[in-house]
Short mmCIF file of C-alpha atoms in Angstrom, two decimals:
data_model
loop_
_atom_site.label_atom_id
_atom_site.label_comp_id
_atom_site.label_asym_id
_atom_site.label_seq_id
_atom_site.Cartn_x
_atom_site.Cartn_y
_atom_site.Cartn_z
CA ALA A 1 3.80 28.40 -77.74
CA GLN A 2 0.83 30.42 -76.10
CA THR A 3 2.30 34.12 -76.68
CA VAL A 4 2.11 37.74 -75.15
CA THR A 5 2.42 40.45 -77.72
CA GLN A 6 3.55 43.91 -77.49
CA SER A 7 3.31 45.78 -80.65
CA GLN A 8 4.94 49.03 -79.57
CA PRO A 9 8.64 48.69 -78.87
CA GLU A 10 9.04 52.37 -78.05
CA MET A 11 6.67 55.23 -77.09
CA SER A 12 7.16 58.93 -75.75
CA VAL A 13 4.84 60.90 -73.43
CA GLN A 14 5.31 64.37 -72.12
CA GLU A 15 5.82 64.71 -68.40
CA ALA A 16 2.21 65.14 -67.11
CA GLU A 17 0.26 63.50 -70.18
CA THR A 18 -1.45 60.18 -70.77
CA VAL A 19 0.22 57.23 -72.17
CA THR A 20 -1.54 53.90 -72.89
CA LEU A 21 0.54 50.72 -73.82
CA SER A 22 -0.98 47.99 -75.51
CA CYS A 23 -0.75 43.96 -75.01
CA THR A 24 -2.32 41.31 -76.49
CA TYR A 25 -2.04 37.57 -75.51
CA ASP A 26 -3.10 34.03 -76.72
CA THR A 27 -4.52 31.50 -74.29
CA SER A 28 -6.74 28.75 -74.13
CA GLU A 29 -7.60 29.08 -70.47
CA SER A 30 -10.61 30.66 -69.09
CA ASP A 31 -8.93 31.48 -65.90
CA TYR A 32 -5.33 33.47 -65.81
CA TYR A 33 -3.66 36.36 -64.60
CA LEU A 34 -2.26 39.25 -66.24
CA PHE A 35 0.36 41.52 -64.92
CA TRP A 36 2.39 44.54 -66.13
CA TYR A 37 5.96 44.95 -64.79
CA LYS A 38 8.46 48.06 -65.22
CA GLN A 39 12.23 47.28 -65.23
CA PRO A 40 14.29 50.81 -64.92
CA PRO A 41 17.92 50.90 -66.02
CA SER A 42 18.64 49.08 -62.66
CA ARG A 43 17.02 45.87 -64.48
CA GLN A 44 15.13 45.27 -61.41
CA MET A 45 11.38 43.94 -62.05
CA ILE A 46 8.75 45.73 -60.32
CA LEU A 47 5.40 44.95 -60.41
CA VAL A 48 2.98 47.67 -61.68
CA ILE A 49 -0.33 46.38 -61.71
CA ARG A 50 -2.21 42.77 -61.82
CA GLN A 51 -5.36 41.77 -63.13
CA GLU A 52 -7.42 38.21 -62.45
CA ALA A 53 -9.08 37.29 -65.56
CA TYR A 54 -12.30 36.06 -63.84
CA LYS A 55 -12.89 40.02 -62.57
CA GLN A 56 -14.59 42.11 -64.95
CA GLN A 57 -13.64 45.29 -63.15
CA ASN A 58 -10.33 46.91 -64.36
CA ALA A 59 -7.46 46.93 -61.95
CA THR A 60 -6.04 50.53 -60.56
CA GLU A 61 -3.42 51.59 -58.68
CA ASN A 62 -2.69 55.29 -58.30
CA ARG A 63 -1.85 56.48 -61.63
CA PHE A 64 -1.93 53.39 -63.35
CA SER A 65 -4.99 51.69 -64.63
CA VAL A 66 -5.61 48.31 -67.13
CA ASN A 67 -8.31 48.27 -69.86
CA PHE A 68 -8.84 44.46 -69.74
CA GLN A 69 -10.77 43.17 -72.83
CA LYS A 70 -11.03 39.45 -72.13
CA ALA A 71 -13.00 38.83 -75.50
CA ALA A 72 -10.20 40.47 -77.64
CA LYS A 73 -7.58 39.12 -75.33
CA SER A 74 -6.46 42.66 -74.78
CA PHE A 75 -4.80 44.07 -71.90
CA SER A 76 -3.75 47.71 -72.15
CA LEU A 77 -1.86 49.88 -69.50
CA LYS A 78 -2.78 53.64 -69.26
CA ILE A 79 -0.38 55.64 -67.26
CA SER A 80 -1.98 59.17 -66.25
CA ASP A 81 -0.14 62.26 -65.25
CA SER A 82 3.37 60.82 -66.50
CA GLN A 83 6.34 61.25 -64.14
CA LEU A 84 10.29 61.40 -65.36
CA GLY A 85 10.41 58.36 -63.03
CA ASP A 86 8.10 56.38 -65.32
CA ALA A 87 10.82 56.25 -67.89
CA ALA A 88 11.52 52.43 -67.93
CA MET A 89 10.98 49.38 -70.36
CA TYR A 90 7.36 47.84 -69.41
CA PHE A 91 6.38 43.98 -69.89
CA CYS A 92 2.87 42.54 -70.08
CA ALA A 93 2.61 39.05 -68.81
CA ARG A 94 0.32 36.15 -68.59
CA LYS A 95 0.26 33.76 -66.00
CA GLU A 96 -1.36 30.23 -66.29
CA THR A 97 -3.49 29.26 -63.13
CA SER A 98 -2.69 25.44 -64.10
CA GLY A 99 1.19 24.68 -64.24
CA SER A 100 2.05 28.02 -62.76
CA ARG A 101 3.87 29.39 -66.19
CA LEU A 102 4.92 32.66 -66.43
CA THR A 103 5.02 34.51 -70.15
CA PHE A 104 6.33 37.92 -70.86
CA GLY A 105 5.68 40.23 -74.25
CA GLU A 106 8.67 41.53 -75.71
CA GLY A 107 8.42 45.08 -73.55
CA THR A 108 7.81 48.39 -74.98
CA GLN A 109 10.30 51.47 -73.49
CA LEU A 110 8.59 54.43 -72.42
CA THR A 111 10.61 57.46 -72.44
CA VAL A 112 9.13 60.62 -70.81
CA ASN A 113 10.33 63.95 -72.03
CA PRO A 114 10.17 66.91 -69.62
CA ASP L 1 14.63 39.99 -45.33
CA GLY L 2 13.00 37.81 -47.34
CA GLY L 3 13.69 38.16 -51.05
CA ILE L 4 15.63 36.17 -53.96
CA THR L 5 19.13 35.94 -54.28
CA GLN L 6 21.06 35.61 -57.56
CA SER L 7 24.51 35.45 -57.30
CA PRO L 8 27.09 36.58 -58.83
CA LYS L 9 26.14 39.63 -60.24
CA TYR L 10 28.72 39.32 -63.06
CA LEU L 11 30.28 35.97 -64.48
CA PHE L 12 32.57 35.91 -67.17
CA ARG L 13 33.62 32.05 -68.31
CA LYS L 14 35.60 30.87 -71.46
CA GLU L 15 33.81 29.44 -74.45
CA GLY L 16 33.30 25.83 -74.06
CA GLN L 17 32.87 25.79 -70.09
CA ASN L 18 29.65 25.01 -68.22
CA VAL L 19 28.68 27.38 -65.91
CA THR L 20 26.02 27.37 -63.08
CA LEU L 21 24.29 30.36 -61.83
CA SER L 22 22.80 30.53 -58.48
CA CYS L 23 19.19 31.45 -57.20
CA GLU L 24 18.21 31.42 -53.68
CA GLN L 25 14.66 32.31 -52.11
CA ASN L 26 13.65 32.63 -48.80
CA LEU L 27 9.88 33.73 -49.62
CA ASN L 28 8.44 29.48 -49.12
CA HIS L 29 7.49 29.97 -52.78
CA ASP L 30 6.93 26.48 -54.62
CA ALA L 31 7.19 28.22 -58.30
CA MET L 32 10.56 29.32 -59.68
CA TYR L 33 11.58 30.38 -62.97
CA TRP L 34 14.64 31.25 -65.19
CA TYR L 35 14.59 33.96 -68.04
CA ARG L 36 16.91 34.98 -70.15
CA GLN L 37 17.12 38.52 -71.40
CA ASP L 38 19.00 40.00 -74.43
CA PRO L 39 19.67 43.46 -74.88
CA GLY L 40 16.42 45.61 -75.86
CA GLN L 41 14.43 42.48 -75.66
CA GLY L 42 12.10 40.73 -73.63
CA LEU L 43 12.39 38.17 -71.10
CA ARG L 44 12.22 34.17 -72.68
CA LEU L 45 11.62 31.39 -70.43
CA ILE L 46 14.34 29.10 -69.99
CA TYR L 47 12.87 26.56 -67.23
CA TYR L 48 10.41 26.72 -64.42
CA SER L 49 9.76 24.43 -61.58
CA GLN L 50 6.39 24.19 -59.77
CA ILE L 51 7.51 22.04 -56.84
CA VAL L 52 10.88 20.27 -55.53
CA ASN L 53 12.18 17.81 -57.56
CA ASP L 54 10.06 18.76 -60.69
CA PHE L 55 10.67 21.05 -63.66
CA GLN L 56 9.47 22.08 -67.10
CA LYS L 57 11.13 23.54 -70.30
CA GLY L 58 10.44 26.88 -71.21
CA ASP L 59 10.45 28.35 -74.66
CA ILE L 60 14.49 28.30 -75.00
CA ALA L 61 15.63 25.12 -73.09
CA GLU L 62 18.35 23.82 -75.37
CA GLY L 63 21.75 24.25 -73.98
CA TYR L 64 20.71 24.71 -70.17
CA SER L 65 19.62 22.61 -67.38
CA VAL L 66 18.24 22.84 -63.75
CA SER L 67 17.75 20.88 -60.88
CA ARG L 68 15.03 21.62 -57.72
CA GLU L 69 16.45 19.39 -55.16
CA LYS L 70 15.35 21.73 -52.38
CA LYS L 71 12.54 24.30 -52.35
CA GLU L 72 14.65 27.52 -51.73
CA SER L 73 17.05 26.73 -54.61
CA PHE L 74 16.85 26.35 -58.17
CA PRO L 75 20.30 26.41 -60.03
CA LEU L 76 20.56 26.92 -63.75
CA THR L 77 23.51 25.59 -65.92
CA VAL L 78 24.50 26.88 -68.97
CA THR L 79 26.30 24.02 -70.90
CA SER L 80 28.81 24.34 -73.69
CA ALA L 81 25.95 23.27 -76.01
CA GLN L 82 24.22 26.94 -75.63
CA LYS L 83 25.59 28.51 -78.66
CA ASN L 84 25.16 32.07 -77.54
CA PRO L 85 25.03 32.22 -73.92
CA THR L 86 26.13 35.75 -73.29
CA ALA L 87 23.03 37.25 -71.93
CA PHE L 88 21.27 38.84 -68.68
CA TYR L 89 19.84 36.26 -66.76
CA LEU L 90 16.80 36.92 -64.00
CA CYS L 91 15.30 34.17 -61.66
CA ALA L 92 11.96 34.73 -60.19
CA SER L 93 9.55 33.03 -57.81
CA SER L 94 5.83 33.00 -56.97
CA ILE L 95 3.54 31.05 -54.75
CA GLY L 96 2.58 28.93 -57.61
CA VAL L 97 -0.85 28.24 -58.81
CA GLU L 98 -2.26 31.09 -56.76
CA SER L 99 -2.84 34.69 -58.28
CA THR L 100 0.25 36.52 -56.56
CA GLU L 101 2.69 37.72 -58.88
CA ALA L 102 6.33 36.90 -59.15
CA PHE L 103 9.34 38.18 -57.61
CA PHE L 104 12.52 38.74 -59.14
CA GLY L 105 16.24 38.57 -58.16
CA GLN L 106 18.46 41.30 -59.41
CA GLY L 107 20.08 39.18 -62.11
CA THR L 108 23.12 37.74 -63.30
CA ARG L 109 25.08 38.91 -66.41
CA LEU L 110 27.02 36.17 -68.05
CA THR L 111 29.84 37.08 -70.67
CA VAL L 112 31.26 34.13 -72.31
CA VAL L 113 34.61 35.07 -73.96
#
């Protein structure tokens, strides 16, 4: 199976600081989509940011931005000015354009310290 | 309101019984998905469906079955062949092959005793 790998089971950051979560993936396709989802204690999955593989420009959503390195198959998430509400499990995901298969990584538990 | 509804939120079953988890969406999405999440772990794909009357196995399909008779509905049956059925189950949907993200239900916590 083509995989999505998050090598950091846990990360912590001080409030107002910046943290980067790592993700690498495997694919044989040239076109696909990448996502970061957040899962707070309520367990509701919330989309944080998405990136189309054909776009070279890195996606940004307010305090959240990605570093997309297509050749390296790397897709990291940077959270700036971390807030207590950012504490959650973060999942990286890849969606194929052919077949709609959506595959998730193992997740990174982010703790934000006051 | 548009969205995905999973029911029930909590489900208890005796070992050896089949149980069906409900997932309904009114977003007019073509693709639907079932994931299993164990404590402290990621989402593992059980089954997914791109269109009505079609579905594909995910990474951990053994012991599970699905149907997709209507666009809005994608029920998951956890059979007695599933060795460790106790888990949190999430249903999701997306437009399909286009770029939009998947939307998730609230999940069903299944406990088998």
